[in-house]
Short mmCIF file of C-alpha atoms and ligand atoms in Angstrom, two decimals:
data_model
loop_
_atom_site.label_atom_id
_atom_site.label_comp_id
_atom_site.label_asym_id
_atom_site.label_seq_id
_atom_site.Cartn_x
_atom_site.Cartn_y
_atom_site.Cartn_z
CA UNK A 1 -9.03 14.33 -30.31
CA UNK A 2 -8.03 17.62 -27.78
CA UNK A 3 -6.58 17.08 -24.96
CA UNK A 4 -8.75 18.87 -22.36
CA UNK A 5 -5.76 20.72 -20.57
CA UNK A 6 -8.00 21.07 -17.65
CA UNK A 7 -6.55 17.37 -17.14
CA UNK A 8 -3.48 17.20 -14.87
CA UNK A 9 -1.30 14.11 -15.48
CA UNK A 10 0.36 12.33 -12.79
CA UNK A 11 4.05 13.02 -14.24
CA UNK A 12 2.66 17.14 -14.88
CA UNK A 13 1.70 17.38 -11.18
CA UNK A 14 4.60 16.14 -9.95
CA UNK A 15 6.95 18.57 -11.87
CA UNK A 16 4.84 21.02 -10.62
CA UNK A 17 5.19 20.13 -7.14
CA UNK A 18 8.93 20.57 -7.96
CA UNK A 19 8.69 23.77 -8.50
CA UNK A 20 7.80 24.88 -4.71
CA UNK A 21 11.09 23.21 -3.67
CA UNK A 22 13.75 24.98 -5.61
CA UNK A 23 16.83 23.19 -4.31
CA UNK A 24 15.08 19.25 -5.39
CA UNK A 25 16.68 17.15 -7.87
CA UNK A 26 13.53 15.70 -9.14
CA UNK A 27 14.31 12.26 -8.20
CA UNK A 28 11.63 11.54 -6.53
CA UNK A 29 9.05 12.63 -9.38
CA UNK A 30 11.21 10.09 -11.60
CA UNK A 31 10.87 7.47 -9.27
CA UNK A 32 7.03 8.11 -9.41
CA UNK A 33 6.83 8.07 -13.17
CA UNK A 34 8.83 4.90 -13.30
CA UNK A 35 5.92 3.33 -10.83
CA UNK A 36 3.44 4.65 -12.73
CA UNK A 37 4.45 3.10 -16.18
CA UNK A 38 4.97 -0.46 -14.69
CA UNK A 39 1.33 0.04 -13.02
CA UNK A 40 0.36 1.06 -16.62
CA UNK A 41 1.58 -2.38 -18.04
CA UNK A 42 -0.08 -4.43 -15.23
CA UNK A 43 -2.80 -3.11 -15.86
CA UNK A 44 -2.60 -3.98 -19.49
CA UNK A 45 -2.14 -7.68 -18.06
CA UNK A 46 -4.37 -7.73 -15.11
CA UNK A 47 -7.46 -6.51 -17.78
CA UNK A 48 -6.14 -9.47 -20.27
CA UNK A 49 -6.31 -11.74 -17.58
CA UNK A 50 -9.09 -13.58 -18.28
CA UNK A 51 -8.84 -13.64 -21.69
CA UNK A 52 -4.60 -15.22 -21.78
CA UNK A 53 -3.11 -18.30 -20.16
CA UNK A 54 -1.27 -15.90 -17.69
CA UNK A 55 -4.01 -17.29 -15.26
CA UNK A 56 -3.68 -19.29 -12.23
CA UNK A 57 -0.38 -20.89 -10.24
CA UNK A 58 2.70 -20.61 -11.07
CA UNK A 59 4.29 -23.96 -9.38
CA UNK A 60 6.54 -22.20 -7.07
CA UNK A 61 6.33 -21.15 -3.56
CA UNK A 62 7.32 -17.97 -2.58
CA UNK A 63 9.05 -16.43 0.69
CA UNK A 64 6.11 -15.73 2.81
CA UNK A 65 5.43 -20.29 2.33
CA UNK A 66 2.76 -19.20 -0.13
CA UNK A 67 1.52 -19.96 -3.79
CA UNK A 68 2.80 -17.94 -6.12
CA UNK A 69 0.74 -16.75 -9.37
CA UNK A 70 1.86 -15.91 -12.76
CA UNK A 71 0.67 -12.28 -12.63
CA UNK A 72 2.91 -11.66 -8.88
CA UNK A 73 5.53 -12.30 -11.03
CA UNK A 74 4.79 -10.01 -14.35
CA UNK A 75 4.26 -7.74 -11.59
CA UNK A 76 7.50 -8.19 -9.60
CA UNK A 77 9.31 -8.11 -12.90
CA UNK A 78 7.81 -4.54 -14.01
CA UNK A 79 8.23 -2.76 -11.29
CA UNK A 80 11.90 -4.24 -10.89
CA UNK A 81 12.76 -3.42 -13.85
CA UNK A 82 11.28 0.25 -14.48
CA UNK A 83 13.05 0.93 -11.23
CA UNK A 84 16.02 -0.73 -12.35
CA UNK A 85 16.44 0.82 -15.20
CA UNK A 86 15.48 4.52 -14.25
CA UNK A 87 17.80 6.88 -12.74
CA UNK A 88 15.82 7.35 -9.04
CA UNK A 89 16.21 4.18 -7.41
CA UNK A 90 19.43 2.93 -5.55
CA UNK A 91 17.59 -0.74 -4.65
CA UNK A 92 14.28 -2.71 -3.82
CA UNK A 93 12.53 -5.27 -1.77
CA UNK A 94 9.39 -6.96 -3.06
CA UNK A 95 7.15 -9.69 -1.31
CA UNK A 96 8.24 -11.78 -4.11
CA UNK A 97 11.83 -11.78 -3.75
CA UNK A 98 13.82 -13.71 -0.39
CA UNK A 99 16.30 -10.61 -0.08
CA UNK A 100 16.74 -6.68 -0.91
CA UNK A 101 18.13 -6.10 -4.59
CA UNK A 102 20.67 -3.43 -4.24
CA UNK A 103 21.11 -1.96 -7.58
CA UNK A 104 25.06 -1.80 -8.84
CA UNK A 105 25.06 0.21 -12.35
CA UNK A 106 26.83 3.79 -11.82
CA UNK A 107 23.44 5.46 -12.04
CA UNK A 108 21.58 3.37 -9.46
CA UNK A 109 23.99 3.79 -6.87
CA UNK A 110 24.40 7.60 -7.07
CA UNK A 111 20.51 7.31 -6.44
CA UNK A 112 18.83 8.44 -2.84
CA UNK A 113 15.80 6.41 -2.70
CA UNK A 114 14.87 2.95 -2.12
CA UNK A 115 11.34 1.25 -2.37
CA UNK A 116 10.07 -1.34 -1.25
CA UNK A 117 6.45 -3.09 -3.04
CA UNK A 118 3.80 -5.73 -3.03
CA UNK A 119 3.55 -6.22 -6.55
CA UNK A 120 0.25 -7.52 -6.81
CA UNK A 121 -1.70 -7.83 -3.32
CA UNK A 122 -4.54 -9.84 -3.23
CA UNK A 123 -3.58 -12.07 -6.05
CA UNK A 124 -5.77 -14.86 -5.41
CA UNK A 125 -8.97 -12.40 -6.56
CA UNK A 126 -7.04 -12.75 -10.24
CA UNK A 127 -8.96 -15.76 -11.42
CA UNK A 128 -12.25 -14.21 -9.66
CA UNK A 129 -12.40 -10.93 -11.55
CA UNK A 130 -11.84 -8.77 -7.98
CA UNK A 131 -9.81 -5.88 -7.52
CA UNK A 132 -6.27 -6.44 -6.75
CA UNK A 133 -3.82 -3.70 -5.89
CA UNK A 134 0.11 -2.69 -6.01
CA UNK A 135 1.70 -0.99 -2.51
CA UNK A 136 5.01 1.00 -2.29
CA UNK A 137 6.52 2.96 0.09
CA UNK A 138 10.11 4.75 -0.82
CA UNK A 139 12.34 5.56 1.77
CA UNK A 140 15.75 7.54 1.83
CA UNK A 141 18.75 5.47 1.81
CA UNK A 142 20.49 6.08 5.25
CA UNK A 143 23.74 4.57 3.38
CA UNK A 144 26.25 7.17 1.57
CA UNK A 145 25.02 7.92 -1.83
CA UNK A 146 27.79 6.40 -4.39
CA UNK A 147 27.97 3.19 -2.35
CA UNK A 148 25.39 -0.17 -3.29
CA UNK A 149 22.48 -0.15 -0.82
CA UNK A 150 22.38 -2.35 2.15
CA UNK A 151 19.85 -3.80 4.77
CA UNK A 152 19.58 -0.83 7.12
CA UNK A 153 18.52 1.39 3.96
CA UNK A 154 15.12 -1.12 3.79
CA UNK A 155 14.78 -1.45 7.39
CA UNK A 156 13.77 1.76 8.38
CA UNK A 157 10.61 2.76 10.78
CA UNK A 158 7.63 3.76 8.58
CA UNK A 159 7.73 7.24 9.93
CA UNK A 160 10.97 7.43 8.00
CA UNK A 161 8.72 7.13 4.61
CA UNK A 162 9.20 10.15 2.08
CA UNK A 163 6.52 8.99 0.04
CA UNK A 164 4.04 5.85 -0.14
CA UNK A 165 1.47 4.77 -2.30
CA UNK A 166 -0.57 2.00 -3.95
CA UNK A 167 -2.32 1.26 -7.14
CA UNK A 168 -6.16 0.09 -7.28
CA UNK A 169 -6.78 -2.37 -10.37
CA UNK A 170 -10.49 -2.19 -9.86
CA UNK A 171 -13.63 -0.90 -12.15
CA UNK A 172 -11.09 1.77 -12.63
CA UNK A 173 -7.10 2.00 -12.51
CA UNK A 174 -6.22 4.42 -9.47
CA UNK A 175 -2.94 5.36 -8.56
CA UNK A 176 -2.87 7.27 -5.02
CA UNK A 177 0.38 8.55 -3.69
CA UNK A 178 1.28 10.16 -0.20
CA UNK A 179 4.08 12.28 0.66
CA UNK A 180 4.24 14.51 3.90
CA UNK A 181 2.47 17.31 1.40
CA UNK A 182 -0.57 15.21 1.24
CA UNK A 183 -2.33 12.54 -0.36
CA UNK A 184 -3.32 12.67 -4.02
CA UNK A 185 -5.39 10.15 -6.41
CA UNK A 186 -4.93 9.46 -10.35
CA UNK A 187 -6.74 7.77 -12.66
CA UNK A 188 -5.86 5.89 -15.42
CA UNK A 189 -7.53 7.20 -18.51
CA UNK A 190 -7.36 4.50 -20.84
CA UNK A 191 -7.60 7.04 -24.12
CA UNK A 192 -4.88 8.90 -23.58
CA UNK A 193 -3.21 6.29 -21.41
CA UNK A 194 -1.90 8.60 -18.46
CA UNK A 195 -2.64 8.51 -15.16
CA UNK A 196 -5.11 12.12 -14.34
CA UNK A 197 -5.79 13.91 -11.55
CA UNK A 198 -9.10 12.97 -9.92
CA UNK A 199 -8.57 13.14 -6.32
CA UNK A 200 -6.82 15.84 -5.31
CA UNK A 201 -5.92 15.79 -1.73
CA UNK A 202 -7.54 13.41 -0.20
CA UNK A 203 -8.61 13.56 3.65
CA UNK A 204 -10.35 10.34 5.52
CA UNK A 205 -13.44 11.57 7.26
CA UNK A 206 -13.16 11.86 10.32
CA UNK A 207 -15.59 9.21 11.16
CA UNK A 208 -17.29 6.25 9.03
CA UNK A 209 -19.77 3.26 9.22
CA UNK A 210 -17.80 0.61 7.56
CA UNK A 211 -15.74 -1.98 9.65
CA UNK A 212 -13.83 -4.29 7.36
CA UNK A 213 -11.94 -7.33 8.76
CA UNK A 214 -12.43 -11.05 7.97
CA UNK A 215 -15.26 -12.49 10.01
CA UNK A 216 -13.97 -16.18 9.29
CA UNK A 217 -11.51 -15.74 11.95
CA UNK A 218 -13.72 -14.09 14.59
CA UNK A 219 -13.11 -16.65 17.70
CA UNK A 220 -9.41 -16.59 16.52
CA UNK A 221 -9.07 -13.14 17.78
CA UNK A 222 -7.93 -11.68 20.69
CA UNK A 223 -10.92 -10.50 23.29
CA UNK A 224 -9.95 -7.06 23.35
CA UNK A 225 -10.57 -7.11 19.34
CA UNK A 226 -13.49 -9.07 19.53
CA UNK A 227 -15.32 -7.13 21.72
CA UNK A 228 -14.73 -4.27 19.88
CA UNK A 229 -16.24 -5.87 16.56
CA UNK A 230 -19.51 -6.56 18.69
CA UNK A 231 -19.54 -2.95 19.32
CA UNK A 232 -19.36 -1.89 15.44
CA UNK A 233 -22.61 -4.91 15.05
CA UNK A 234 -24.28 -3.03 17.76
CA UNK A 235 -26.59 0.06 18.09
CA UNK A 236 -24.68 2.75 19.57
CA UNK A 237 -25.87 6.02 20.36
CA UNK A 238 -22.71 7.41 20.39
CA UNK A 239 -20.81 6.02 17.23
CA UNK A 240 -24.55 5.82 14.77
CA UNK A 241 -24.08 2.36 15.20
CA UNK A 242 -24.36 -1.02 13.79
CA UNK A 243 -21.61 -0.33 11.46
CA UNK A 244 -21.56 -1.52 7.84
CA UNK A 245 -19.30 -4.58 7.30
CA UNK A 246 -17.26 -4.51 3.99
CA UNK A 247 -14.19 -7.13 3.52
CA UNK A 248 -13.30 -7.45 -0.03
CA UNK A 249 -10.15 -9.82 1.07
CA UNK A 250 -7.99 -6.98 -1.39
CA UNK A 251 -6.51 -4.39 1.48
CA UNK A 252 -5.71 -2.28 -1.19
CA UNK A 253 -9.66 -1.88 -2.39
CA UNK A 254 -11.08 -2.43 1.58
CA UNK A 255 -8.65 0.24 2.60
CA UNK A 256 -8.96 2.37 -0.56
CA UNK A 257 -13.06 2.54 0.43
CA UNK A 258 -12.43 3.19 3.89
CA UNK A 259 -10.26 6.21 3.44
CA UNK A 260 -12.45 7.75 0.92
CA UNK A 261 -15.61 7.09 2.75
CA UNK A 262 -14.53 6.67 6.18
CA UNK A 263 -14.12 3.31 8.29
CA UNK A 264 -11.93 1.38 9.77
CA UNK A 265 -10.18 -1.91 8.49
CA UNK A 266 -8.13 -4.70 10.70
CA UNK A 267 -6.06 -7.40 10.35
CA UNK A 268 -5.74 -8.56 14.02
CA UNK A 269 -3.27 -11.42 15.03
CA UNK A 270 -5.42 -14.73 15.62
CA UNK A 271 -4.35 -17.76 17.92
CA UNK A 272 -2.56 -19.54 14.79
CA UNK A 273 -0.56 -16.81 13.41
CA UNK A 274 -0.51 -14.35 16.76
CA UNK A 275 1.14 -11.69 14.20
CA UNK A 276 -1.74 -11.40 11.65
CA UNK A 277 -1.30 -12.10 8.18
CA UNK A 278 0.34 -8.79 6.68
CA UNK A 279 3.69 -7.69 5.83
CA UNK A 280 4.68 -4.89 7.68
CA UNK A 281 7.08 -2.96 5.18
CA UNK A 282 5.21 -3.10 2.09
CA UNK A 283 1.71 -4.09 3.31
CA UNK A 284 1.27 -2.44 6.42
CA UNK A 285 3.27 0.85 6.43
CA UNK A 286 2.27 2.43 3.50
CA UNK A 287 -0.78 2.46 4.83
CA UNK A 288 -0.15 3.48 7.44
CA UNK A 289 1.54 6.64 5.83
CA UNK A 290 -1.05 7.24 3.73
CA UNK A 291 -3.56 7.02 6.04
CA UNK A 292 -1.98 9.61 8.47
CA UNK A 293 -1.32 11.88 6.17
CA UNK A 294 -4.70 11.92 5.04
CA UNK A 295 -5.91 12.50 8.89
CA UNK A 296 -6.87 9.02 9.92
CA UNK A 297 -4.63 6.86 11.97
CA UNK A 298 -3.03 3.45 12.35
CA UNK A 299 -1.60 1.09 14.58
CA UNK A 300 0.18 -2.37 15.27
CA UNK A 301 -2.62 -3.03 18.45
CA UNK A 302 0.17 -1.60 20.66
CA UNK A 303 2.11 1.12 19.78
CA UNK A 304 1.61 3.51 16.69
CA UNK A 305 2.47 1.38 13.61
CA UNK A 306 4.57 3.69 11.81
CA UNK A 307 6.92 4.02 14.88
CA UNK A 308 7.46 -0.11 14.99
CA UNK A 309 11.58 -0.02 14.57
CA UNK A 310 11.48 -3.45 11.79
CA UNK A 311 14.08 -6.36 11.90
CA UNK A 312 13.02 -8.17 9.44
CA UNK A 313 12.36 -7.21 5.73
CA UNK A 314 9.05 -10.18 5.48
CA UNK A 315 7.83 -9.58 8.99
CA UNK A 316 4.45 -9.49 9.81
CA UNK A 317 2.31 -7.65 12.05
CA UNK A 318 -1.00 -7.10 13.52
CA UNK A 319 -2.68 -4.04 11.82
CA UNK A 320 -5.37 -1.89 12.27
CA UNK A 321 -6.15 1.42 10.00
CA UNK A 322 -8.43 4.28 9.62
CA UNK A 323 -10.34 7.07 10.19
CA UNK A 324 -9.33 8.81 13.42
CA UNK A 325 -12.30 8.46 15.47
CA UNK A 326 -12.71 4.70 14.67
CA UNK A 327 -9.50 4.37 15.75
CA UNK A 328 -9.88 6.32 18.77
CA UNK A 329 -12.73 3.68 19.89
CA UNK A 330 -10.80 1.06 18.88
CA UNK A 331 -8.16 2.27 21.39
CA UNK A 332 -10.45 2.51 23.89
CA UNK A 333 -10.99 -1.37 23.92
CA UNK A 334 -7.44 -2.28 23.13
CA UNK A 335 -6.11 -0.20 26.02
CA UNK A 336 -8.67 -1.64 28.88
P1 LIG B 401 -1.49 -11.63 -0.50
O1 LIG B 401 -0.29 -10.75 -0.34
O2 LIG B 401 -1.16 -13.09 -0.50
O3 LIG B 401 -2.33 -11.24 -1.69
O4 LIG B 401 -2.38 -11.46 0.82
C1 LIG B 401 -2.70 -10.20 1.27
C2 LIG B 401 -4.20 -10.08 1.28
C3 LIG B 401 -4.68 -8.69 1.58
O5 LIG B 401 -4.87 -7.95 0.43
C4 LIG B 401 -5.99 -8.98 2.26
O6 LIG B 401 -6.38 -7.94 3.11
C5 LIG B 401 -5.70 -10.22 3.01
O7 LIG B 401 -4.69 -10.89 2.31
C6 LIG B 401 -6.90 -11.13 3.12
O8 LIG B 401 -6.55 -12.23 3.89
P2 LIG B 401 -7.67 -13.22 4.47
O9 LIG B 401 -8.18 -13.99 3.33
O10 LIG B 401 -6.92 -14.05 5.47
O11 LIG B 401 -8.73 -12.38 5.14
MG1 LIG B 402 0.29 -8.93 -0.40
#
């Protein structure tokens, strides 16, 4: 077979994006490689899934007080290890794992980066055939390079992010990436087995009809939110309203939709768990990034969520994400 070399691969653009910055060391295209072949085996898994006893719970119960399935942990264990192993990444933090790993091999610690990653969001859609997602978000150690990474190098403000990004499992494997250049989308074609250019930079419209946030937990919500969702159900002059309610219960594929189509997705806290649901170092705030970057917006109900100083590396938070007018009349019912 040719290889069409109108076809960009993921580890070619990067390179090339090198090339504008004279003085780089490349690191950071490394450390994108590196998350690009563990998404490449999960994705080998996630497509066996139904066909292997990887299905289903694993037994334990991991940090967050939550089940934890055999995949999270194939997962956790790729995208440890490519990391480990490569020559980009000084440490990580994963939603599977209690504390930060600080790498300790010579090459590791002479390393700038860190990332942090959900390795498999929205597990529980395995067994269900849904789309299920990785998120990462790589910051800049703030510790001297040649030293072992510690907690301030993980707990950084999201606006601190050099580059976020997530991976889509879905009818196709997407990889999308963010850095303060823009956002870009791959996919995974599965004959030559690279990732391709097919989304080059990506901007949220400015507006959308789709409001995605779970329904269930309606009267849980504070008013403020609430009356804001009875706005999206209503007919609005203004906004072309009723809005279009999608909730996939997978943020990566509800908020991969919205910020190609436009909308808006939320994760509000509720009266049981007044801080949402959502993780905001590897959940929230690469979404955040992304989303920015791409023009849209995002914030914690409060203040912008990328500018939320973090104390914990599991902490939650309240989250709401998209495209910049959504957001705008979002604000205007969370501010009254
Ligand atoms: P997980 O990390 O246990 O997979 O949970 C995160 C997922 C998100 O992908 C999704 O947006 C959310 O949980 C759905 O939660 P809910 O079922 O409460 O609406
Ligand atoms: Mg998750």
């Amino acid at each position: 077979m040719n290889v069409d070399r109108k076809i960009q691969t993921l580890d070619e653009f990067t390179i090339q994006q090198l090339r504008d910055f004279p003085g780089a060391t490349g690191e950071l295209s490394h450390l994108l490689r590196n998350i690009g072949l563990a998404a490449k085996r999960v994705n080998v898994e996630v497509n066996k899934a139904g066909l292997v006893d990887i299905l289903g719970d694993h037994g334990t119960i991991n940090v967050q007080g939550e089940e934890v399935k055999k995949m999270d942990i194939f997962a956790n264990d790729q995208f440890t290890g490519v990391l480990r192993h490569g020559i980009a990444c000084a440490g990580i933090a994963s939603e599977e794992l209690d504390d930060f790993v600080a790498f300790d091999d010579p090459k590791s610690v002479n390393s700038k980066y860190v990332c942090l990653f959900d390795p498999l969001d929205g597990s529980s859609n395995i067994d269900v055939n849904v789309s299920i997602g990785t998120i990462f978000a790589v910051y800049r150690r703030v510790t001297p390079v040649g030293t072992v990474t510690k907690l301030e190098d993980y707990l950084q403000p999201g606006n601190q992010q050099v580059a976020a990004g997530y991976i889509v499992y879905g009818s196709s494997t997407m990889l999308v990436y963010a850095t303060r250049r823009g956002v870009n989308g791959f996919t995974l074609d599965p004959s030559i087995g690279e990732f391709t250019l097919s989304h080059p930079d990506i901007k949220c419209p400015e507006s959308g009809k789709i409001y995605s946030v779970n329904h269930g937990n309606f009267f849980q919500y504070p008013e403020k939110v609430r009356d804001y969702i009875t706005v999206c159900q209503h007919k609005n002059k203004s906004n072309g309203g009723p809005y279009t309610q999608r909730y996939i219960g997978s943020m990566v594929a509800d908020v991969h939709r919205n910020l190609i189509k436009g909308g808006i997705f939320m994760y509000p806290g509720t009266t049981d768990k007044p801080k949402g649901k959502l993780r905001l170092m590897y959940e929230c705030n690469p979404f955040a990034f992304i989303m920015t970057i791409a023009g849209g917006r995002a914030t914690n109900g409060e203040i912008p969520l990328l500018d939320v100083q973090p104390t914990e590396l599991h902490q939650r938070s309240p989250f709401f994400v998209g495209s910049s007018s959504m957001m705008d009349e979002l604000e205007t019912y969370l501010n009254k």
